[in-house]
mmCIF file with all atom_site columns, C-alpha atoms in Angstrom:
data_model
loop_
_atom_site.group_PDB
_atom_site.id
_atom_site.type_symbol
_atom_site.label_atom_id
_atom_site.label_alt_id
_atom_site.label_comp_id
_atom_site.label_asym_id
_atom_site.label_entity_id
_atom_site.label_seq_id
_atom_site.pdbx_PDB_ins_code
_atom_site.Cartn_x
_atom_site.Cartn_y
_atom_site.Cartn_z
_atom_site.occupancy
_atom_site.B_iso_or_equiv
_atom_site.pdbx_formal_charge
_atom_site.auth_seq_id
_atom_site.auth_comp_id
_atom_site.auth_asym_id
_atom_site.auth_atom_id
_atom_site.pdbx_PDB_model_num
ATOM 1   C CA . UNK A 1 1   ? -89.293  -106.890 -11.610 1.00 0.00 ? 1   UNK A CA 1
ATOM 2   C CA . UNK A 1 2   ? -88.998  -103.214 -12.402 1.00 0.00 ? 2   UNK A CA 1
ATOM 3   C CA . UNK A 1 3   ? -86.903  -102.548 -9.269  1.00 0.00 ? 3   UNK A CA 1
ATOM 4   C CA . UNK A 1 4   ? -83.687  -104.617 -9.336  1.00 0.00 ? 4   UNK A CA 1
ATOM 5   C CA . UNK A 1 5   ? -82.377  -102.689 -6.310  1.00 0.00 ? 5   UNK A CA 1
ATOM 6   C CA . UNK A 1 6   ? -84.272  -101.995 -3.057  1.00 0.00 ? 6   UNK A CA 1
ATOM 7   C CA . UNK A 1 7   ? -86.228  -98.759  -2.962  1.00 0.00 ? 7   UNK A CA 1
ATOM 8   C CA . UNK A 1 8   ? -85.382  -95.957  -0.579  1.00 0.00 ? 8   UNK A CA 1
ATOM 9   C CA . UNK A 1 9   ? -87.280  -95.965  2.718   1.00 0.00 ? 9   UNK A CA 1
ATOM 10  C CA . UNK A 1 10  ? -89.243  -92.849  1.754   1.00 0.00 ? 10  UNK A CA 1
ATOM 11  C CA . UNK A 1 11  ? -89.933  -93.970  -1.839  1.00 0.00 ? 11  UNK A CA 1
ATOM 12  C CA . UNK A 1 12  ? -93.631  -94.463  -1.101  1.00 0.00 ? 12  UNK A CA 1
ATOM 13  C CA . UNK A 1 13  ? -93.966  -90.902  0.172   1.00 0.00 ? 13  UNK A CA 1
ATOM 14  C CA . UNK A 1 14  ? -92.185  -89.453  -2.872  1.00 0.00 ? 14  UNK A CA 1
ATOM 15  C CA . UNK A 1 15  ? -94.329  -91.475  -5.282  1.00 0.00 ? 15  UNK A CA 1
ATOM 16  C CA . UNK A 1 16  ? -97.535  -90.415  -3.519  1.00 0.00 ? 16  UNK A CA 1
ATOM 17  C CA . UNK A 1 17  ? -96.602  -86.714  -3.530  1.00 0.00 ? 17  UNK A CA 1
ATOM 18  C CA . UNK A 1 18  ? -95.651  -86.762  -7.213  1.00 0.00 ? 18  UNK A CA 1
ATOM 19  C CA . UNK A 1 19  ? -98.873  -88.587  -8.050  1.00 0.00 ? 19  UNK A CA 1
ATOM 20  C CA . UNK A 1 20  ? -100.935 -85.954  -6.206  1.00 0.00 ? 20  UNK A CA 1
ATOM 21  C CA . UNK A 1 21  ? -99.139  -83.105  -8.005  1.00 0.00 ? 21  UNK A CA 1
ATOM 22  C CA . UNK A 1 22  ? -99.667  -84.726  -11.391 1.00 0.00 ? 22  UNK A CA 1
ATOM 23  C CA . UNK A 1 23  ? -103.339 -85.340  -10.643 1.00 0.00 ? 23  UNK A CA 1
ATOM 24  C CA . UNK A 1 24  ? -103.767 -81.683  -9.708  1.00 0.00 ? 24  UNK A CA 1
ATOM 25  C CA . UNK A 1 25  ? -102.283 -80.599  -13.041 1.00 0.00 ? 25  UNK A CA 1
ATOM 26  C CA . UNK A 1 26  ? -104.582 -82.941  -14.978 1.00 0.00 ? 26  UNK A CA 1
ATOM 27  C CA . UNK A 1 27  ? -107.649 -81.737  -13.077 1.00 0.00 ? 27  UNK A CA 1
ATOM 28  C CA . UNK A 1 28  ? -106.731 -78.113  -13.877 1.00 0.00 ? 28  UNK A CA 1
ATOM 29  C CA . UNK A 1 29  ? -106.298 -79.058  -17.536 1.00 0.00 ? 29  UNK A CA 1
ATOM 30  C CA . UNK A 1 30  ? -109.676 -80.811  -17.619 1.00 0.00 ? 30  UNK A CA 1
ATOM 31  C CA . UNK A 1 31  ? -111.329 -77.765  -16.023 1.00 0.00 ? 31  UNK A CA 1
ATOM 32  C CA . UNK A 1 32  ? -109.717 -75.479  -18.603 1.00 0.00 ? 32  UNK A CA 1
ATOM 33  C CA . UNK A 1 33  ? -110.904 -77.681  -21.484 1.00 0.00 ? 33  UNK A CA 1
ATOM 34  C CA . UNK A 1 34  ? -114.460 -77.721  -20.121 1.00 0.00 ? 34  UNK A CA 1
ATOM 35  C CA . UNK A 1 35  ? -114.436 -73.920  -19.857 1.00 0.00 ? 35  UNK A CA 1
ATOM 36  C CA . UNK A 1 36  ? -113.096 -73.462  -23.388 1.00 0.00 ? 36  UNK A CA 1
ATOM 37  C CA . UNK A 1 37  ? -115.883 -75.456  -25.050 1.00 0.00 ? 37  UNK A CA 1
ATOM 38  C CA . UNK A 1 38  ? -114.833 -79.077  -24.649 1.00 0.00 ? 38  UNK A CA 1
ATOM 39  C CA . UNK A 1 39  ? -117.823 -79.807  -22.431 1.00 0.00 ? 39  UNK A CA 1
ATOM 40  C CA . UNK A 1 40  ? -120.497 -77.958  -24.405 1.00 0.00 ? 40  UNK A CA 1
ATOM 41  C CA . UNK A 1 41  ? -122.290 -81.206  -25.154 1.00 0.00 ? 41  UNK A CA 1
ATOM 42  C CA . UNK A 1 42  ? -122.614 -80.608  -28.919 1.00 0.00 ? 42  UNK A CA 1
ATOM 43  C CA . UNK A 1 43  ? -121.020 -82.643  -31.613 1.00 0.00 ? 43  UNK A CA 1
ATOM 44  C CA . UNK A 1 44  ? -118.755 -80.743  -33.988 1.00 0.00 ? 44  UNK A CA 1
ATOM 45  C CA . UNK A 1 45  ? -117.621 -83.508  -36.302 1.00 0.00 ? 45  UNK A CA 1
ATOM 46  C CA . UNK A 1 46  ? -113.870 -83.923  -36.448 1.00 0.00 ? 46  UNK A CA 1
ATOM 47  C CA . UNK A 1 47  ? -113.366 -81.278  -33.773 1.00 0.00 ? 47  UNK A CA 1
ATOM 48  C CA . UNK A 1 48  ? -115.708 -83.129  -31.436 1.00 0.00 ? 48  UNK A CA 1
ATOM 49  C CA . UNK A 1 49  ? -113.777 -86.330  -32.023 1.00 0.00 ? 49  UNK A CA 1
ATOM 50  C CA . UNK A 1 50  ? -110.463 -84.622  -31.233 1.00 0.00 ? 50  UNK A CA 1
ATOM 51  C CA . UNK A 1 51  ? -111.859 -83.071  -28.058 1.00 0.00 ? 51  UNK A CA 1
ATOM 52  C CA . UNK A 1 52  ? -113.368 -86.406  -27.059 1.00 0.00 ? 52  UNK A CA 1
ATOM 53  C CA . UNK A 1 53  ? -110.050 -88.182  -27.491 1.00 0.00 ? 53  UNK A CA 1
ATOM 54  C CA . UNK A 1 54  ? -108.321 -85.430  -25.491 1.00 0.00 ? 54  UNK A CA 1
ATOM 55  C CA . UNK A 1 55  ? -110.846 -85.841  -22.678 1.00 0.00 ? 55  UNK A CA 1
ATOM 56  C CA . UNK A 1 56  ? -110.313 -89.610  -22.715 1.00 0.00 ? 56  UNK A CA 1
ATOM 57  C CA . UNK A 1 57  ? -106.563 -89.005  -22.535 1.00 0.00 ? 57  UNK A CA 1
ATOM 58  C CA . UNK A 1 58  ? -106.943 -86.721  -19.511 1.00 0.00 ? 58  UNK A CA 1
ATOM 59  C CA . UNK A 1 59  ? -109.269 -89.176  -17.776 1.00 0.00 ? 59  UNK A CA 1
ATOM 60  C CA . UNK A 1 60  ? -106.721 -91.931  -18.348 1.00 0.00 ? 60  UNK A CA 1
ATOM 61  C CA . UNK A 1 61  ? -103.989 -89.689  -16.941 1.00 0.00 ? 61  UNK A CA 1
ATOM 62  C CA . UNK A 1 62  ? -106.075 -89.023  -13.835 1.00 0.00 ? 62  UNK A CA 1
ATOM 63  C CA . UNK A 1 63  ? -106.649 -92.757  -13.475 1.00 0.00 ? 63  UNK A CA 1
ATOM 64  C CA . UNK A 1 64  ? -102.931 -93.348  -13.835 1.00 0.00 ? 64  UNK A CA 1
ATOM 65  C CA . UNK A 1 65  ? -102.266 -90.701  -11.180 1.00 0.00 ? 65  UNK A CA 1
ATOM 66  C CA . UNK A 1 66  ? -104.671 -92.457  -8.828  1.00 0.00 ? 66  UNK A CA 1
ATOM 67  C CA . UNK A 1 67  ? -102.887 -95.756  -9.439  1.00 0.00 ? 67  UNK A CA 1
ATOM 68  C CA . UNK A 1 68  ? -99.521  -94.085  -8.767  1.00 0.00 ? 68  UNK A CA 1
ATOM 69  C CA . UNK A 1 69  ? -100.864 -92.684  -5.499  1.00 0.00 ? 69  UNK A CA 1
ATOM 70  C CA . UNK A 1 70  ? -102.157 -96.114  -4.481  1.00 0.00 ? 70  UNK A CA 1
ATOM 71  C CA . UNK A 1 71  ? -98.773  -97.611  -5.362  1.00 0.00 ? 71  UNK A CA 1
ATOM 72  C CA . UNK A 1 72  ? -97.021  -95.007  -3.224  1.00 0.00 ? 72  UNK A CA 1
ATOM 73  C CA . UNK A 1 73  ? -99.312  -95.614  -0.265  1.00 0.00 ? 73  UNK A CA 1
ATOM 74  C CA . UNK A 1 74  ? -98.820  -99.382  -0.495  1.00 0.00 ? 74  UNK A CA 1
ATOM 75  C CA . UNK A 1 75  ? -95.023  -98.978  -0.687  1.00 0.00 ? 75  UNK A CA 1
ATOM 76  C CA . UNK A 1 76  ? -95.145  -96.553  2.228   1.00 0.00 ? 76  UNK A CA 1
ATOM 77  C CA . UNK A 1 77  ? -96.997  -99.137  4.355   1.00 0.00 ? 77  UNK A CA 1
ATOM 78  C CA . UNK A 1 78  ? -95.191  -102.213 2.983   1.00 0.00 ? 78  UNK A CA 1
ATOM 79  C CA . UNK A 1 79  ? -91.801  -101.009 1.651   1.00 0.00 ? 79  UNK A CA 1
ATOM 80  C CA . UNK A 1 80  ? -90.771  -104.438 0.345   1.00 0.00 ? 80  UNK A CA 1
ATOM 81  C CA . UNK A 1 81  ? -93.969  -105.209 -1.569  1.00 0.00 ? 81  UNK A CA 1
ATOM 82  C CA . UNK A 1 82  ? -92.401  -104.439 -4.977  1.00 0.00 ? 82  UNK A CA 1
ATOM 83  C CA . UNK A 1 83  ? -94.977  -106.495 -6.899  1.00 0.00 ? 83  UNK A CA 1
ATOM 84  C CA . UNK A 1 84  ? -97.523  -103.705 -6.431  1.00 0.00 ? 84  UNK A CA 1
ATOM 85  C CA . UNK A 1 85  ? -95.840  -101.703 -9.210  1.00 0.00 ? 85  UNK A CA 1
ATOM 86  C CA . UNK A 1 86  ? -96.392  -104.187 -12.113 1.00 0.00 ? 86  UNK A CA 1
ATOM 87  C CA . UNK A 1 87  ? -99.811  -105.107 -10.727 1.00 0.00 ? 87  UNK A CA 1
ATOM 88  C CA . UNK A 1 88  ? -100.934 -101.475 -10.825 1.00 0.00 ? 88  UNK A CA 1
ATOM 89  C CA . UNK A 1 89  ? -99.377  -101.070 -14.267 1.00 0.00 ? 89  UNK A CA 1
ATOM 90  C CA . UNK A 1 90  ? -101.445 -103.954 -15.649 1.00 0.00 ? 90  UNK A CA 1
ATOM 91  C CA . UNK A 1 91  ? -104.554 -102.469 -14.056 1.00 0.00 ? 91  UNK A CA 1
ATOM 92  C CA . UNK A 1 92  ? -103.846 -99.139  -15.740 1.00 0.00 ? 92  UNK A CA 1
ATOM 93  C CA . UNK A 1 93  ? -103.365 -100.807 -19.132 1.00 0.00 ? 93  UNK A CA 1
ATOM 94  C CA . UNK A 1 94  ? -106.765 -102.479 -18.770 1.00 0.00 ? 94  UNK A CA 1
ATOM 95  C CA . UNK A 1 95  ? -108.315 -99.114  -17.860 1.00 0.00 ? 95  UNK A CA 1
ATOM 96  C CA . UNK A 1 96  ? -106.691 -97.497  -20.896 1.00 0.00 ? 96  UNK A CA 1
ATOM 97  C CA . UNK A 1 97  ? -107.984 -100.202 -23.236 1.00 0.00 ? 97  UNK A CA 1
ATOM 98  C CA . UNK A 1 98  ? -111.554 -100.003 -21.916 1.00 0.00 ? 98  UNK A CA 1
ATOM 99  C CA . UNK A 1 99  ? -111.642 -96.211  -22.172 1.00 0.00 ? 99  UNK A CA 1
ATOM 100 C CA . UNK A 1 100 ? -110.298 -95.954  -25.726 1.00 0.00 ? 100 UNK A CA 1
ATOM 101 C CA . UNK A 1 101 ? -112.022 -98.967  -27.299 1.00 0.00 ? 101 UNK A CA 1
ATOM 102 C CA . UNK A 1 102 ? -115.383 -97.192  -27.913 1.00 0.00 ? 102 UNK A CA 1
ATOM 103 C CA . UNK A 1 103 ? -113.661 -94.307  -29.710 1.00 0.00 ? 103 UNK A CA 1
ATOM 104 C CA . UNK A 1 104 ? -111.629 -96.725  -31.808 1.00 0.00 ? 104 UNK A CA 1
ATOM 105 C CA . UNK A 1 105 ? -114.839 -98.498  -32.848 1.00 0.00 ? 105 UNK A CA 1
ATOM 106 C CA . UNK A 1 106 ? -116.402 -95.149  -33.839 1.00 0.00 ? 106 UNK A CA 1
ATOM 107 C CA . UNK A 1 107 ? -113.411 -94.254  -35.997 1.00 0.00 ? 107 UNK A CA 1
ATOM 108 C CA . UNK A 1 108 ? -113.445 -97.686  -37.653 1.00 0.00 ? 108 UNK A CA 1
ATOM 109 C CA . UNK A 1 109 ? -117.144 -97.275  -38.477 1.00 0.00 ? 109 UNK A CA 1
ATOM 110 C CA . UNK A 1 110 ? -116.355 -93.969  -40.179 1.00 0.00 ? 110 UNK A CA 1
ATOM 111 C CA . UNK A 1 111 ? -113.467 -95.451  -42.157 1.00 0.00 ? 111 UNK A CA 1
ATOM 112 C CA . UNK A 1 112 ? -115.631 -98.383  -43.267 1.00 0.00 ? 112 UNK A CA 1
ATOM 113 C CA . UNK A 1 113 ? -118.576 -96.055  -44.033 1.00 0.00 ? 113 UNK A CA 1
ATOM 114 C CA . UNK A 1 114 ? -120.789 -98.268  -41.905 1.00 0.00 ? 114 UNK A CA 1
ATOM 115 C CA . UNK A 1 115 ? -124.466 -97.597  -41.267 1.00 0.00 ? 115 UNK A CA 1
ATOM 116 C CA . UNK A 1 116 ? -124.913 -95.318  -38.231 1.00 0.00 ? 116 UNK A CA 1
ATOM 117 C CA . UNK A 1 117 ? -126.007 -97.076  -35.068 1.00 0.00 ? 117 UNK A CA 1
ATOM 118 C CA . UNK A 1 118 ? -128.038 -94.124  -33.792 1.00 0.00 ? 118 UNK A CA 1
ATOM 119 C CA . UNK A 1 119 ? -130.295 -93.955  -36.876 1.00 0.00 ? 119 UNK A CA 1
ATOM 120 C CA . UNK A 1 120 ? -133.017 -96.483  -37.688 1.00 0.00 ? 120 UNK A CA 1
ATOM 121 C CA . UNK A 1 121 ? -132.441 -96.719  -41.435 1.00 0.00 ? 121 UNK A CA 1
ATOM 122 C CA . UNK A 1 122 ? -135.480 -98.916  -42.079 1.00 0.00 ? 122 UNK A CA 1
ATOM 123 C CA . UNK A 1 123 ? -137.752 -96.486  -40.246 1.00 0.00 ? 123 UNK A CA 1
ATOM 124 C CA . UNK A 1 124 ? -136.223 -93.582  -42.171 1.00 0.00 ? 124 UNK A CA 1
ATOM 125 C CA . UNK A 1 125 ? -136.972 -95.368  -45.434 1.00 0.00 ? 125 UNK A CA 1
ATOM 126 C CA . UNK A 1 126 ? -140.573 -95.966  -44.348 1.00 0.00 ? 126 UNK A CA 1
ATOM 127 C CA . UNK A 1 127 ? -140.938 -92.309  -43.395 1.00 0.00 ? 127 UNK A CA 1
ATOM 128 C CA . UNK A 1 128 ? -139.785 -91.296  -46.863 1.00 0.00 ? 128 UNK A CA 1
ATOM 129 C CA . UNK A 1 129 ? -142.457 -93.528  -48.380 1.00 0.00 ? 129 UNK A CA 1
ATOM 130 C CA . UNK A 1 130 ? -145.108 -91.797  -46.236 1.00 0.00 ? 130 UNK A CA 1
ATOM 131 C CA . UNK A 1 131 ? -144.426 -88.443  -47.890 1.00 0.00 ? 131 UNK A CA 1
ATOM 132 C CA . UNK A 1 132 ? -147.211 -87.306  -50.193 1.00 0.00 ? 132 UNK A CA 1
ATOM 133 C CA . UNK A 1 133 ? -146.838 -88.388  -53.842 1.00 0.00 ? 133 UNK A CA 1
ATOM 134 C CA . UNK A 1 134 ? -143.750 -90.541  -53.098 1.00 0.00 ? 134 UNK A CA 1
ATOM 135 C CA . UNK A 1 135 ? -144.307 -94.025  -54.519 1.00 0.00 ? 135 UNK A CA 1
ATOM 136 C CA . UNK A 1 136 ? -140.865 -95.630  -54.383 1.00 0.00 ? 136 UNK A CA 1
ATOM 137 C CA . UNK A 1 137 ? -137.520 -95.130  -52.647 1.00 0.00 ? 137 UNK A CA 1
ATOM 138 C CA . UNK A 1 138 ? -134.511 -96.560  -54.453 1.00 0.00 ? 138 UNK A CA 1
ATOM 139 C CA . UNK A 1 139 ? -130.740 -96.454  -53.977 1.00 0.00 ? 139 UNK A CA 1
ATOM 140 C CA . UNK A 1 140 ? -131.156 -95.575  -50.294 1.00 0.00 ? 140 UNK A CA 1
ATOM 141 C CA . UNK A 1 141 ? -127.863 -95.229  -48.432 1.00 0.00 ? 141 UNK A CA 1
ATOM 142 C CA . UNK A 1 142 ? -126.973 -93.953  -44.950 1.00 0.00 ? 142 UNK A CA 1
ATOM 143 C CA . UNK A 1 143 ? -123.432 -93.841  -43.627 1.00 0.00 ? 143 UNK A CA 1
ATOM 144 C CA . UNK A 1 144 ? -121.271 -92.116  -41.011 1.00 0.00 ? 144 UNK A CA 1
ATOM 145 C CA . UNK A 1 145 ? -119.002 -89.343  -42.287 1.00 0.00 ? 145 UNK A CA 1
ATOM 146 C CA . UNK A 1 146 ? -117.693 -88.487  -38.805 1.00 0.00 ? 146 UNK A CA 1
ATOM 147 C CA . UNK A 1 147 ? -118.626 -89.861  -35.365 1.00 0.00 ? 147 UNK A CA 1
ATOM 148 C CA . UNK A 1 148 ? -122.108 -88.556  -34.641 1.00 0.00 ? 148 UNK A CA 1
ATOM 149 C CA . UNK A 1 149 ? -122.640 -87.099  -38.131 1.00 0.00 ? 149 UNK A CA 1
ATOM 150 C CA . UNK A 1 150 ? -124.630 -89.029  -40.736 1.00 0.00 ? 150 UNK A CA 1
ATOM 151 C CA . UNK A 1 151 ? -125.162 -88.599  -44.471 1.00 0.00 ? 151 UNK A CA 1
ATOM 152 C CA . UNK A 1 152 ? -128.139 -89.893  -46.452 1.00 0.00 ? 152 UNK A CA 1
ATOM 153 C CA . UNK A 1 153 ? -128.631 -90.369  -50.195 1.00 0.00 ? 153 UNK A CA 1
ATOM 154 C CA . UNK A 1 154 ? -131.687 -91.711  -52.004 1.00 0.00 ? 154 UNK A CA 1
ATOM 155 C CA . UNK A 1 155 ? -133.764 -91.586  -55.180 1.00 0.00 ? 155 UNK A CA 1
ATOM 156 C CA . UNK A 1 156 ? -137.420 -90.660  -54.637 1.00 0.00 ? 156 UNK A CA 1
ATOM 157 C CA . UNK A 1 157 ? -139.989 -91.550  -57.272 1.00 0.00 ? 157 UNK A CA 1
ATOM 158 C CA . UNK A 1 158 ? -143.070 -89.322  -57.252 1.00 0.00 ? 158 UNK A CA 1
ATOM 159 C CA . UNK A 1 159 ? -146.352 -89.148  -59.153 1.00 0.00 ? 159 UNK A CA 1
ATOM 160 C CA . UNK A 1 160 ? -146.659 -85.382  -58.902 1.00 0.00 ? 160 UNK A CA 1
ATOM 161 C CA . UNK A 1 161 ? -145.137 -82.254  -57.268 1.00 0.00 ? 161 UNK A CA 1
ATOM 162 C CA . UNK A 1 162 ? -141.489 -83.393  -57.143 1.00 0.00 ? 162 UNK A CA 1
ATOM 163 C CA . UNK A 1 163 ? -140.340 -80.077  -55.645 1.00 0.00 ? 163 UNK A CA 1
ATOM 164 C CA . UNK A 1 164 ? -142.812 -80.342  -52.761 1.00 0.00 ? 164 UNK A CA 1
ATOM 165 C CA . UNK A 1 165 ? -141.784 -83.945  -52.112 1.00 0.00 ? 165 UNK A CA 1
ATOM 166 C CA . UNK A 1 166 ? -138.112 -82.973  -52.070 1.00 0.00 ? 166 UNK A CA 1
ATOM 167 C CA . UNK A 1 167 ? -138.666 -80.144  -49.573 1.00 0.00 ? 167 UNK A CA 1
ATOM 168 C CA . UNK A 1 168 ? -140.840 -82.369  -47.369 1.00 0.00 ? 168 UNK A CA 1
ATOM 169 C CA . UNK A 1 169 ? -138.239 -85.158  -47.390 1.00 0.00 ? 169 UNK A CA 1
ATOM 170 C CA . UNK A 1 170 ? -135.330 -82.858  -46.533 1.00 0.00 ? 170 UNK A CA 1
ATOM 171 C CA . UNK A 1 171 ? -137.333 -81.179  -43.759 1.00 0.00 ? 171 UNK A CA 1
ATOM 172 C CA . UNK A 1 172 ? -138.388 -84.515  -42.262 1.00 0.00 ? 172 UNK A CA 1
ATOM 173 C CA . UNK A 1 173 ? -134.850 -85.914  -42.334 1.00 0.00 ? 173 UNK A CA 1
ATOM 174 C CA . UNK A 1 174 ? -133.407 -82.812  -40.696 1.00 0.00 ? 174 UNK A CA 1
ATOM 175 C CA . UNK A 1 175 ? -136.017 -82.296  -37.957 1.00 0.00 ? 175 UNK A CA 1
ATOM 176 C CA . UNK A 1 176 ? -136.868 -85.910  -37.074 1.00 0.00 ? 176 UNK A CA 1
ATOM 177 C CA . UNK A 1 177 ? -133.440 -87.507  -37.455 1.00 0.00 ? 177 UNK A CA 1
ATOM 178 C CA . UNK A 1 178 ? -131.114 -84.517  -37.080 1.00 0.00 ? 178 UNK A CA 1
ATOM 179 C CA . UNK A 1 179 ? -129.383 -85.290  -40.393 1.00 0.00 ? 179 UNK A CA 1
ATOM 180 C CA . UNK A 1 180 ? -128.303 -82.194  -42.298 1.00 0.00 ? 180 UNK A CA 1
ATOM 181 C CA . UNK A 1 181 ? -126.216 -83.934  -44.957 1.00 0.00 ? 181 UNK A CA 1
ATOM 182 C CA . UNK A 1 182 ? -128.672 -85.486  -47.395 1.00 0.00 ? 182 UNK A CA 1
ATOM 183 C CA . UNK A 1 183 ? -128.558 -85.878  -51.163 1.00 0.00 ? 183 UNK A CA 1
ATOM 184 C CA . UNK A 1 184 ? -131.984 -86.640  -52.591 1.00 0.00 ? 184 UNK A CA 1
ATOM 185 C CA . UNK A 1 185 ? -132.898 -87.005  -56.240 1.00 0.00 ? 185 UNK A CA 1
ATOM 186 C CA . UNK A 1 186 ? -136.523 -86.835  -57.294 1.00 0.00 ? 186 UNK A CA 1
ATOM 187 C CA . UNK A 1 187 ? -137.469 -88.914  -60.346 1.00 0.00 ? 187 UNK A CA 1
ATOM 188 C CA . UNK A 1 188 ? -140.636 -89.250  -62.389 1.00 0.00 ? 188 UNK A CA 1
ATOM 189 C CA . UNK A 1 189 ? -142.655 -92.288  -61.448 1.00 0.00 ? 189 UNK A CA 1
ATOM 190 C CA . UNK A 1 190 ? -143.460 -93.085  -65.088 1.00 0.00 ? 190 UNK A CA 1
ATOM 191 C CA . UNK A 1 191 ? -141.320 -95.900  -66.542 1.00 0.00 ? 191 UNK A CA 1
ATOM 192 C CA . UNK A 1 192 ? -138.766 -94.908  -69.120 1.00 0.00 ? 192 UNK A CA 1
ATOM 193 C CA . UNK A 1 193 ? -139.064 -96.007  -72.720 1.00 0.00 ? 193 UNK A CA 1
ATOM 194 C CA . UNK A 1 194 ? -135.952 -98.154  -72.471 1.00 0.00 ? 194 UNK A CA 1
ATOM 195 C CA . UNK A 1 195 ? -137.610 -100.508 -69.996 1.00 0.00 ? 195 UNK A CA 1
ATOM 196 C CA . UNK A 1 196 ? -134.560 -100.628 -67.711 1.00 0.00 ? 196 UNK A CA 1
ATOM 197 C CA . UNK A 1 197 ? -134.707 -102.753 -64.579 1.00 0.00 ? 197 UNK A CA 1
ATOM 198 C CA . UNK A 1 198 ? -134.099 -99.717  -62.306 1.00 0.00 ? 198 UNK A CA 1
ATOM 199 C CA . UNK A 1 199 ? -137.432 -98.074  -63.146 1.00 0.00 ? 199 UNK A CA 1
ATOM 200 C CA . UNK A 1 200 ? -140.067 -98.694  -60.426 1.00 0.00 ? 200 UNK A CA 1
ATOM 201 C CA . UNK A 1 201 ? -142.740 -99.711  -62.934 1.00 0.00 ? 201 UNK A CA 1
ATOM 202 C CA . UNK A 1 202 ? -140.446 -101.161 -65.610 1.00 0.00 ? 202 UNK A CA 1
ATOM 203 C CA . UNK A 1 203 ? -141.590 -104.375 -67.270 1.00 0.00 ? 203 UNK A CA 1
ATOM 204 C CA . UNK A 1 204 ? -139.614 -107.501 -66.653 1.00 0.00 ? 204 UNK A CA 1
ATOM 205 C CA . UNK A 1 205 ? -137.221 -107.950 -69.616 1.00 0.00 ? 205 UNK A CA 1
ATOM 206 C CA . UNK A 1 206 ? -137.669 -111.726 -69.395 1.00 0.00 ? 206 UNK A CA 1
ATOM 207 C CA . UNK A 1 207 ? -141.379 -111.321 -70.220 1.00 0.00 ? 207 UNK A CA 1
ATOM 208 C CA . UNK A 1 208 ? -140.847 -108.964 -73.155 1.00 0.00 ? 208 UNK A CA 1
ATOM 209 C CA . UNK A 1 209 ? -141.451 -111.728 -75.715 1.00 0.00 ? 209 UNK A CA 1
ATOM 210 C CA . UNK A 1 210 ? -144.765 -112.817 -74.150 1.00 0.00 ? 210 UNK A CA 1
#
């Protein structure tokens, strides 16, 4: 038990008042953050992640304040029901875990350079193949550089007008998928003289003797 000695008769009232005061401070802080740009609704990379974590922290504090108020009210009605304190503490820990777990998963995806969940990579690859004069797409990669911000890299093989294909691909990626960080390399569709396996039309080295 967290209370080895009996609480004062008015302990429930004191706890409730302090919880209300703390909740008021957190609500004022949340309002100030929303007015200063935290609630603009746009993603700003690392800054957006920091603001998001700060908002989660404030929400958790407000939840903790509510639990403290409930604890105070229960102790005010039942002064000897000391078990309410650890029970409410466990409830708050569960709330904290549920609220921070999504952000932790986002950060882990960035650290592991995982494929973004909000981008259909296969559809993006097919859209690149639909661009005029594009015959092959090789070395296609898409990964998260920050939560909500994706980078794309690919090699495009074209039959003609490589500059037009590059502009069309970058424009499509930016307007359709909202991805501004893309590194595209346009290559000639003709096979190289070396006959390397990476060329789209390269002959199979195993059949060279036939």
